[in-house]
XYZ file of C-alpha atoms in Angstrom:
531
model
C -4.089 -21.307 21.623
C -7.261 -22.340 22.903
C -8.382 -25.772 23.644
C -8.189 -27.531 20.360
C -11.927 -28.562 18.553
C -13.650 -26.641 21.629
C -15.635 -24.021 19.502
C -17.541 -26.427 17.458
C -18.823 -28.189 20.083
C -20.368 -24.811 21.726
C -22.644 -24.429 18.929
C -25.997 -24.971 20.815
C -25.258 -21.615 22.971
C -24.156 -19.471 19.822
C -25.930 -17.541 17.899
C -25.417 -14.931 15.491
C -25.731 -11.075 16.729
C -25.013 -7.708 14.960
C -23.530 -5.203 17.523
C -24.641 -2.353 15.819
C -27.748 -3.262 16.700
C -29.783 -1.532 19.462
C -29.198 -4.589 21.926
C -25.414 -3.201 22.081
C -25.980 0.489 22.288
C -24.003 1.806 24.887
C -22.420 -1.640 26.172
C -19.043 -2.175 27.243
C -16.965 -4.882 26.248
C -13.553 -6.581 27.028
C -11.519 -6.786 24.086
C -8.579 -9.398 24.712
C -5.830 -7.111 22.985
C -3.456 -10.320 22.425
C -4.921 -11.437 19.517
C -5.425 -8.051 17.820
C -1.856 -7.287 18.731
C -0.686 -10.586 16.872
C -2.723 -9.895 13.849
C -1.325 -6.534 13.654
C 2.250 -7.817 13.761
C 1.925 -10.073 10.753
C 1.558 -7.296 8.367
C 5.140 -6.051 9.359
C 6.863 -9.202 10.799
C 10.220 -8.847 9.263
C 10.408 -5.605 10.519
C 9.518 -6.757 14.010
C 11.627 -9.204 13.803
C 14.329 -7.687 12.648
C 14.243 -5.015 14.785
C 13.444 -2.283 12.725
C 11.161 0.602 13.788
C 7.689 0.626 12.704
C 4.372 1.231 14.382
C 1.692 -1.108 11.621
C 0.600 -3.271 15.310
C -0.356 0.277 16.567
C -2.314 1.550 13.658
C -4.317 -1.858 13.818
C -5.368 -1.871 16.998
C -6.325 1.957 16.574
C -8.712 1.175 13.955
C -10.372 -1.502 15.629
C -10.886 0.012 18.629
C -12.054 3.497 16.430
C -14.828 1.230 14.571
C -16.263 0.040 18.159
C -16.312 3.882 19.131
C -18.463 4.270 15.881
C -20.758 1.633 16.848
C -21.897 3.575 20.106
C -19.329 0.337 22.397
C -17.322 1.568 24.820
C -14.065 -0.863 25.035
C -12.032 -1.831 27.499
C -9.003 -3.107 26.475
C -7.270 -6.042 28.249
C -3.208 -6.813 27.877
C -1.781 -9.884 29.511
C 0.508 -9.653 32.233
C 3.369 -11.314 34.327
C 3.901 -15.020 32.885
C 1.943 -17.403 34.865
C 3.715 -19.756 36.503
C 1.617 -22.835 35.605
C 2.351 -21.626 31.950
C 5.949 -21.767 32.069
C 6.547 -25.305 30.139
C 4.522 -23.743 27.177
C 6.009 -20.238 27.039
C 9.305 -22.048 27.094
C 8.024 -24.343 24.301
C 7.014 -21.217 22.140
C 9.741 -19.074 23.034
C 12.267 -22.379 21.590
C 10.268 -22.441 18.532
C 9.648 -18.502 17.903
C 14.160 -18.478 17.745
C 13.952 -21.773 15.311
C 11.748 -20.084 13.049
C 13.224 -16.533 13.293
C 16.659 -18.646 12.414
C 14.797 -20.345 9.399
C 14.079 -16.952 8.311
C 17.280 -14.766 8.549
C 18.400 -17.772 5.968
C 15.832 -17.651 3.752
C 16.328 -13.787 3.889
C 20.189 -14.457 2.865
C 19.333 -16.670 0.473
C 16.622 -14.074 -1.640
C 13.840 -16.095 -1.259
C 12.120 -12.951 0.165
C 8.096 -14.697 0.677
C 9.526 -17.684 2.653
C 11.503 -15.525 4.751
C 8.514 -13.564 5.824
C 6.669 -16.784 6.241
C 8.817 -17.528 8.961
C 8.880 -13.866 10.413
C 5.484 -14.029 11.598
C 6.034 -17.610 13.333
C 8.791 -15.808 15.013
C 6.816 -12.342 16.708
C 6.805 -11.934 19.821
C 4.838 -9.595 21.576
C 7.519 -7.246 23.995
C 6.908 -5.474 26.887
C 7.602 -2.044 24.474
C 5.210 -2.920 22.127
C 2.632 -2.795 24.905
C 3.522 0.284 26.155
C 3.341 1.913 22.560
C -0.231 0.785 21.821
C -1.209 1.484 25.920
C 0.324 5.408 25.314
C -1.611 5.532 21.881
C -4.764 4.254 23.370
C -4.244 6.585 26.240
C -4.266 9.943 24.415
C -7.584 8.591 22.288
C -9.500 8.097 26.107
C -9.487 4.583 26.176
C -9.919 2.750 29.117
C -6.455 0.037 29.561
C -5.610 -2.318 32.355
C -2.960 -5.021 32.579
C -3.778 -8.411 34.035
C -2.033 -9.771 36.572
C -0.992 -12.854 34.634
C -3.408 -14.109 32.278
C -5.288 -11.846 29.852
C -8.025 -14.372 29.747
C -8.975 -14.646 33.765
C -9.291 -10.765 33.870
C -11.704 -10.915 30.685
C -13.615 -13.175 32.567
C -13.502 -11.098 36.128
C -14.601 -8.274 33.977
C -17.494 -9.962 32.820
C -18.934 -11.849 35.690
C -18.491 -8.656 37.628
C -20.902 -6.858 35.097
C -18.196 -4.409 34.550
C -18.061 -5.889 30.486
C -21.303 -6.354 29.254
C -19.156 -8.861 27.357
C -15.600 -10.495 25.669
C -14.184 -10.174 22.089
C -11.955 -12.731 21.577
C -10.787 -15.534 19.895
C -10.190 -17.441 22.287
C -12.312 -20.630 23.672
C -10.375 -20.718 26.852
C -12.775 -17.822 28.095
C -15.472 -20.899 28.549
C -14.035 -22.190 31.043
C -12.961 -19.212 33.357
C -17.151 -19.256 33.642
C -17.508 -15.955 30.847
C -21.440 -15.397 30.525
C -21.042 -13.628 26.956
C -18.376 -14.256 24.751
C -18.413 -12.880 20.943
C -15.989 -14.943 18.723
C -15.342 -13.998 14.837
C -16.443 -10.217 14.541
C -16.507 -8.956 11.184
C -16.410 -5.611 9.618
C -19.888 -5.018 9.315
C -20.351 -5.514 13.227
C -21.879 -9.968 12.900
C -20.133 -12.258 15.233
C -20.962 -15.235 17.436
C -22.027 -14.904 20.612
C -21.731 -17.363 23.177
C -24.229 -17.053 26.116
C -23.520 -19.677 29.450
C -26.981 -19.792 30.026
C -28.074 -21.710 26.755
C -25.376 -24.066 27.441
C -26.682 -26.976 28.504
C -23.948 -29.566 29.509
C -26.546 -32.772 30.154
C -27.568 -32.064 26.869
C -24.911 -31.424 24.758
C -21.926 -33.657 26.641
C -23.661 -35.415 29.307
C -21.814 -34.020 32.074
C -23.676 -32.918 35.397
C -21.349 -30.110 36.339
C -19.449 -27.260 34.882
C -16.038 -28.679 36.943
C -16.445 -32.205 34.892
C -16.450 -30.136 31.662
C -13.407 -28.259 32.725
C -11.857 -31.997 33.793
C -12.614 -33.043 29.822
C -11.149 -29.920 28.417
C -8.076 -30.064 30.418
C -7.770 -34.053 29.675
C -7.734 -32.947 26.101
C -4.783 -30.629 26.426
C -4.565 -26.864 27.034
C -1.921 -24.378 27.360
C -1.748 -25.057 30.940
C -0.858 -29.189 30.682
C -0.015 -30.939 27.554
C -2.316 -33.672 26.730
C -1.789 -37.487 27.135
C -1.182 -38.925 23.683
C -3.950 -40.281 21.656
C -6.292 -38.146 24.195
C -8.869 -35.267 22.844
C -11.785 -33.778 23.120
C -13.480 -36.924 21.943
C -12.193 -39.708 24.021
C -11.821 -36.857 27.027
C -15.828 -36.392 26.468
C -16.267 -40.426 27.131
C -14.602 -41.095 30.303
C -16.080 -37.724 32.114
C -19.416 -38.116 30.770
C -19.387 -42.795 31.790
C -17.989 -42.249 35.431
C -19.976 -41.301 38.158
C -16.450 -41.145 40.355
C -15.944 -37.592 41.920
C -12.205 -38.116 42.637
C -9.992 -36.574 40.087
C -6.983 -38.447 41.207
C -9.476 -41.885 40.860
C -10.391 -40.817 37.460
C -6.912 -40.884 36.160
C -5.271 -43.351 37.096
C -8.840 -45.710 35.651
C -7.835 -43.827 32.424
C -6.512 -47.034 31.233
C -9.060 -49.374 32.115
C -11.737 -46.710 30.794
C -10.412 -46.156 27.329
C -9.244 -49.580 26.548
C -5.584 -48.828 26.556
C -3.697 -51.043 29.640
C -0.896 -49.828 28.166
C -1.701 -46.205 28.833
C 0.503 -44.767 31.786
C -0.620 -41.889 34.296
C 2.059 -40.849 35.628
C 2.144 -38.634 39.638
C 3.813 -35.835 37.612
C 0.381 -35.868 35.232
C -1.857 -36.029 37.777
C -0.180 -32.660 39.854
C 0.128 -31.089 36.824
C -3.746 -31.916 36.046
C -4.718 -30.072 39.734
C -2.477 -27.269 38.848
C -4.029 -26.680 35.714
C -7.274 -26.462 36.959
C -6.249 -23.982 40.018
C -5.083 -21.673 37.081
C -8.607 -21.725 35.593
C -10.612 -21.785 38.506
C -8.610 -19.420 41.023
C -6.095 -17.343 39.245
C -4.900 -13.618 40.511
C -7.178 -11.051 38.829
C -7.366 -7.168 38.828
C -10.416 -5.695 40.748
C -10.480 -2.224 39.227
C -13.068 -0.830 41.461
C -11.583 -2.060 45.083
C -8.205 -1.504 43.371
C -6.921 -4.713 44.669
C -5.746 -8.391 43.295
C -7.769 -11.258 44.286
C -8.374 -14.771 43.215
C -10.771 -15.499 40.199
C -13.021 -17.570 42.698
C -12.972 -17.432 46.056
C -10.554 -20.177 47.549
C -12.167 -22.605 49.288
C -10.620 -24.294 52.918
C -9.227 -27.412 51.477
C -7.048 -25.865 48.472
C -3.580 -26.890 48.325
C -1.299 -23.990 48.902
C 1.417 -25.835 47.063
C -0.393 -26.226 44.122
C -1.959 -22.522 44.217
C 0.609 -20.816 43.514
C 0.935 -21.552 40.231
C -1.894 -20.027 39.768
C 0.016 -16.276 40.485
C 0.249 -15.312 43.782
C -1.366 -11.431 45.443
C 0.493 -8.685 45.120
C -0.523 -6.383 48.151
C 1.462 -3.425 47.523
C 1.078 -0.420 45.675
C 2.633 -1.565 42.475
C 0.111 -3.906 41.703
C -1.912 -0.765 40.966
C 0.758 0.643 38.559
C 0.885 -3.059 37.277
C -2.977 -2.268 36.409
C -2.971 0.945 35.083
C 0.280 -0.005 32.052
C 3.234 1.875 34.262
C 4.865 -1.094 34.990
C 7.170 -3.572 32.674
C 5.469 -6.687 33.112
C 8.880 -8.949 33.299
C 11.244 -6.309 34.879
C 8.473 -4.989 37.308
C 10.360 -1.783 37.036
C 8.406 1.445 36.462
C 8.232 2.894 33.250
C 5.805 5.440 32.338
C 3.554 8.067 34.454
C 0.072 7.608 34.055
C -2.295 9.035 36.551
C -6.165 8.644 35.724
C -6.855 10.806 37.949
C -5.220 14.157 35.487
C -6.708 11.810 32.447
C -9.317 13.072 29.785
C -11.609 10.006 29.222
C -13.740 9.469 26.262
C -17.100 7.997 27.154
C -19.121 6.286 23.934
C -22.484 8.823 25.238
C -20.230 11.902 25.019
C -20.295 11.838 20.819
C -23.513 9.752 20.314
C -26.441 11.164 19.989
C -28.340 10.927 22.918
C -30.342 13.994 24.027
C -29.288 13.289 27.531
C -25.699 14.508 28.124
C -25.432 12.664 31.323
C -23.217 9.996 31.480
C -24.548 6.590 33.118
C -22.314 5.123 35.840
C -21.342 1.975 33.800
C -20.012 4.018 30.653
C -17.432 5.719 32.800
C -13.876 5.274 33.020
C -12.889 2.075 35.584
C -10.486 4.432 36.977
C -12.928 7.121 38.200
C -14.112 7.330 41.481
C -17.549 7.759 40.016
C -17.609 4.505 37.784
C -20.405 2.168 38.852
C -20.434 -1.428 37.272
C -24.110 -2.092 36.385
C -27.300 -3.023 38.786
C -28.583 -6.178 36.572
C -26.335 -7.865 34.019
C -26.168 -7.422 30.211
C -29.191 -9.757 28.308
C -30.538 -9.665 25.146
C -33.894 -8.958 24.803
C -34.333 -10.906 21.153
C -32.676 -12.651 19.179
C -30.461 -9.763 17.433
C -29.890 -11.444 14.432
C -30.815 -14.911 14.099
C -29.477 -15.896 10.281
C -32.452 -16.259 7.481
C -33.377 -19.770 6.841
C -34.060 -20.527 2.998
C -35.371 -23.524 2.140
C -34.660 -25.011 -1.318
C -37.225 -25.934 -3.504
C -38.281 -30.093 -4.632
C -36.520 -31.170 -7.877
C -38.522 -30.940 -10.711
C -40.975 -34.006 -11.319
C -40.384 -36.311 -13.703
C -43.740 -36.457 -15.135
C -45.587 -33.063 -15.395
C -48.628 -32.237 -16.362
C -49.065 -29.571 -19.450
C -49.874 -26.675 -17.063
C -46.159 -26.850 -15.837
C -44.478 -28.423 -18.224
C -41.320 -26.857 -19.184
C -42.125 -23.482 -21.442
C -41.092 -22.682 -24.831
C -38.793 -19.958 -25.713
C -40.628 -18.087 -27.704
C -39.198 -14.955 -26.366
C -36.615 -13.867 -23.936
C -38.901 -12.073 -21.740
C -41.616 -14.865 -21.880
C -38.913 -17.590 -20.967
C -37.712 -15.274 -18.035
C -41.282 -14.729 -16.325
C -42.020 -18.551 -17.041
C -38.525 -20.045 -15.504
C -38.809 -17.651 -12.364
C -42.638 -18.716 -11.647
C -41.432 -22.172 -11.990
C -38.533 -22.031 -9.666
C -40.550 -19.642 -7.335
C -43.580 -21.655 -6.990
C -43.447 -22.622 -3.580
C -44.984 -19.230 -2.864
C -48.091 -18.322 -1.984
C -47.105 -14.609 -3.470
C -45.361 -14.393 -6.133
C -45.562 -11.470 -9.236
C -43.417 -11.126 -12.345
C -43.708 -7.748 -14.242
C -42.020 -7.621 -17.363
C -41.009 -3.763 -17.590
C -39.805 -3.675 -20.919
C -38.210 -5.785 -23.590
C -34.741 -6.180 -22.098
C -35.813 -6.221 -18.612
C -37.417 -7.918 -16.256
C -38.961 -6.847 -12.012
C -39.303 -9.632 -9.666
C -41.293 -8.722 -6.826
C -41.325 -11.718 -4.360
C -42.693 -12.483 -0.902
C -42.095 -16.628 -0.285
C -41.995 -18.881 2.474
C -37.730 -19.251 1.051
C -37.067 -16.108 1.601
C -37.845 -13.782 4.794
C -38.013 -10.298 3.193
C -39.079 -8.321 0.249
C -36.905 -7.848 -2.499
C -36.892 -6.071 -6.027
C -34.303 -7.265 -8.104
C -33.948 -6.037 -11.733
C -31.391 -6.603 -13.774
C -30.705 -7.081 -17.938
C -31.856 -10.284 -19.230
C -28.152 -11.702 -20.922
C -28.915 -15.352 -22.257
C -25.336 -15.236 -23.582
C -23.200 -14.861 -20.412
C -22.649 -17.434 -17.872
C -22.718 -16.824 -14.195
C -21.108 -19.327 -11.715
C -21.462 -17.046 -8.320
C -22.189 -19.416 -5.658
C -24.406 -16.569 -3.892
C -27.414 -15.289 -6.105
C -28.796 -11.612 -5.121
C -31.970 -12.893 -4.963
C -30.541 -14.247 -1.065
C -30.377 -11.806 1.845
C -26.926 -9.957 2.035
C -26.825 -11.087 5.326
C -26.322 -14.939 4.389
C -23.388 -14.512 2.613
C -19.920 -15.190 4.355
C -18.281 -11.537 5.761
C -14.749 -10.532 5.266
C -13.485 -10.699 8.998
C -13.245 -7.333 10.383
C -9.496 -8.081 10.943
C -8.636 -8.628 7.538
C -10.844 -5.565 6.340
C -8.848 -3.126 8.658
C -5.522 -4.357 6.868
C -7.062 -2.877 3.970
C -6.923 0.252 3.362
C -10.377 0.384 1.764
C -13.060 -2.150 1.002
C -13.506 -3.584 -2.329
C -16.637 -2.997 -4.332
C -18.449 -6.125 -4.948
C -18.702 -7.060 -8.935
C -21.718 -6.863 -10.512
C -22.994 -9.702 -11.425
C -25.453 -10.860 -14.338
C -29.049 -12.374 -13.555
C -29.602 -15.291 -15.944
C -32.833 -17.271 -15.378
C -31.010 -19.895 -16.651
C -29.038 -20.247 -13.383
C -31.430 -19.395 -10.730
C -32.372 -23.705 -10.504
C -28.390 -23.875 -9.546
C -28.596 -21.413 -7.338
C -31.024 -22.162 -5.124
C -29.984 -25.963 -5.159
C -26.517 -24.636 -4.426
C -27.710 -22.541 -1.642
C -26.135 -23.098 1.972
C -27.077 -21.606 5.294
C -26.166 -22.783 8.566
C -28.203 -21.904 12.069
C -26.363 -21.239 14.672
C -29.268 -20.228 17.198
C -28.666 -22.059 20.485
C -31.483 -23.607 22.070
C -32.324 -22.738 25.808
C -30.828 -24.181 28.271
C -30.191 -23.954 32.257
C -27.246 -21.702 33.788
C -24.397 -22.632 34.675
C -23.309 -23.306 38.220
């Protein structure tokens, strides 16, 4: 899913955000429910599979969507819709290989070897058209605000966004890059950090030497997506070198040189890969979308004069009638297009995120209200951060001990286990301009410590054991906030969190520590928007 080795490369407009923060009070965002409704399923696969009742998929979306209520987020939850036509080769490829491995497991099943057979249950879920319509009825009665693409999940994120009716995106996704998503958060965790991608620090020249956001959609296509397979031997790499070396604006020109440009004369562009190459990028650039406020389908981007009609339609074609509203609003079956549940919005209790904060003001802004209501407004100026939210602590490590040291700090004696502590820790900690050991009593020591390693103020006492050994990668004198999360998706499959061990501070390890410190930055620099 995705285009493959994308996310990496994206790095320069990511940074690192907590949406508890105040920045995301009383946002909206666009969750793409696929993914959450996938992750759900593997915890009862065989069941699925099988065809046995259960509702586990339910229950995890539930909770998710509960903890973004908690944070003060209102969510608007996004379900894919009628298969897309330029899709069809894939979903015929998955659905092939979804039977092969549900096969694969009814015979491991038979055979009692229980853990492989599950294994290949959750290659073989599926997400049906009654699943849907369970967690759409559940999320219903909690006040939730639902709506059903069209086709793709992903191009309605997107609409959502760039309409300022989602402040912004949870997904997993990269594909949301390219349908032209301003704010994207990737990798949320249970204590509210993610990644958030923001279009205007991404600066193309920079970072791929392209000149235009339609070149970078050419090299992600080139290096296969779920819309056109990619040539053999052909990624994100060599895709990268022939947009960013020709100065040709012909797709069709581009191609067909693909040969010539990569050093391969044995290379062959077919016609068929070329059409399917426009049709791919139709489905990105113009496919159908929901417009929840005009209550009406319309292309992604407007369609310019000189589009091929032939090729557009795989891109989903407008459905002008009144079922494309039932489509929206979850009362339609999505591959049978026949009706199958009630919903009005109109006789519909929904829960705003201001109604059970608390806000003095019990007026509810325009933006936080339901899409369905007549009174929804989508917002005057679009969703920025005013800081950096949460820009992750740098902490340097200190210089290897010289070889030749003077008698001032030459290494001290143990004369006693408190001395030896104060002297190792001023040793270790001298990079700082403020630094103060107080040894409280015999079996204890307090480190107070304000250095250029570390950003904040910590006290950190613990019993001085000389005879244990401690091999933690992450030392407690780091912030919390370095340390790797549990993803918020594996921490709602658990029932309840699991108490961190308590761990033993021996001076004896700190060197190792800090030398085995590792932090990563993911602050994106500045860069121009996106056209």
């Amino acid at each position: 899913m995705g285009i493959e080795g994308l996310h990496p490369l994206l790095k320069s407009a990511i940074h690192r955000v907590n949406i508890k923060n105040a920045e995301f009070q009383e946002t909206t965002c666009a969750v793409d429910t696929s993914f959450l409704l996938h992750r759900g399923a593997y915890a009862c696969a065989g069941k699925l599979v099988q065809k046995e009742p259960t509702d586990r998929y339910v229950q995890y979306v539930v909770r998710f969507v509960e903890r973004l209520l908690e944070w003060n987020i209102k969510p608007i939850m996004v379900f894919d819709g009628s298969p897309l036509p330029a899709k069809r080769i894939t979903n015929i490829n998955r659905s092939d290989e979804r039977e092969r491995n549900r096969l694969r497991g009814q015979k491991a099943l038979a055979s009692g070897k229980t853990r492989e057979a599950e294994q290949f249950f959750q290659k073989a879920i599926e997400i049906t058209p009654d699943m849907v319509l369970n967690v759409i009825r559940t999320l219903r009665t909690m006040g939730i605000d639902v709506i059903v693409a069209p086709y793709e999940a992903d191009a309605q994120l997107a609409y959502l966004n760039r309409a300022k009716i989602a402040d912004y995106v949870i997904t997993e996704d990269s594909d949301l890059v390219l349908f032209g998503c301003h704010h994207i958060l990737f990798k949320l965790d249970d204590q509210g950090n993610g990644e958030l991608f923001e279009r205007e620090k991404f600066d193309l020249k920079k970072e791929f030497g392209l000149d235009s956001f339609e070149r970078f959609c050419w090299m992600c296509i080139l290096s296969g997506c779920d819309y056109l397979e990619n040539i053999t031997g052909i990624g994100l790499v060599k895709a990268k070198k022939v947009m960013s070396r020709t100065q040709i604006s012909n797709i069709d020109l581009i191609l067909k040189q693909l040969p010539q440009n990569l050093g391969k004369l044995n290379l062959r562009v077919t016609d068929d890969y070329i059409t399917g190459f426009k049709r791919a990028h139709l489905a990105f650039l113009h496919q159908i979308v929901y417009d929840p406020i005009q209550r009406i389908q319309m292309p992604l981007n407007p369609l310019p004069d000189d589009v091929d009609r032939e090729h557009l339609k795989y891109a989903g074609q407008l459905d002008e009638t009144p079922l494309a509203f039932q489509h929206a609003i979850g009362n339609l079956n999505v591959k049978t297009k026949c009706i199958v549940d009630k919903f009005n919005p109109s006789q519909w209790k929904y829960r705003s995120p201001v109604s059970s904060s608390s806000s003095s003001s019990s007026v509810i802004p325009g933006h936080l209200k339901s899409i369905w209501s007549k009174e929804y407004t989508s917002r005057s100026e679009p969703f920025s951060l005013t800081s950096t939210p949460m820009s992750r602590k740098k902490i340097s490590t200190p210089s290897p001990p010289r070889k030749v040291r003077s008698q001032k700090d030459s290494m001290p004696t143990a004369t006693s286990d408190a001395s030896t502590s104060a002297a190792i820790l001023n040793m270790y900690l001298s990079t700082s301009n403020e630094k103060k050991i107080d040894i409280t009593t015999k079996n204890s020591t307090s480190v107070e410590y304000h250095t250029s390693m570390i950003q904040s103020i910590d006290i950190v006492k613990r019993p001085l054991l000389f005879n244990q050994h401690d091999n933690d990668t992450c030392s407690r004198f780091f912030s919390s906030s370095v340390t790797t999360k549990t993803s918020i998706f594996d921490a709602i499959d658990e029932n309840e969190k699991s108490t961190p061990n308590q761990e033993n501070i021996s001076p004896i390890n700190i060197h190792k520590r800090f030398k085995g410190s590792n932090t990563n930055n993911y602050e994106g620099s500045s860069s121009q928007l996106l056209r």
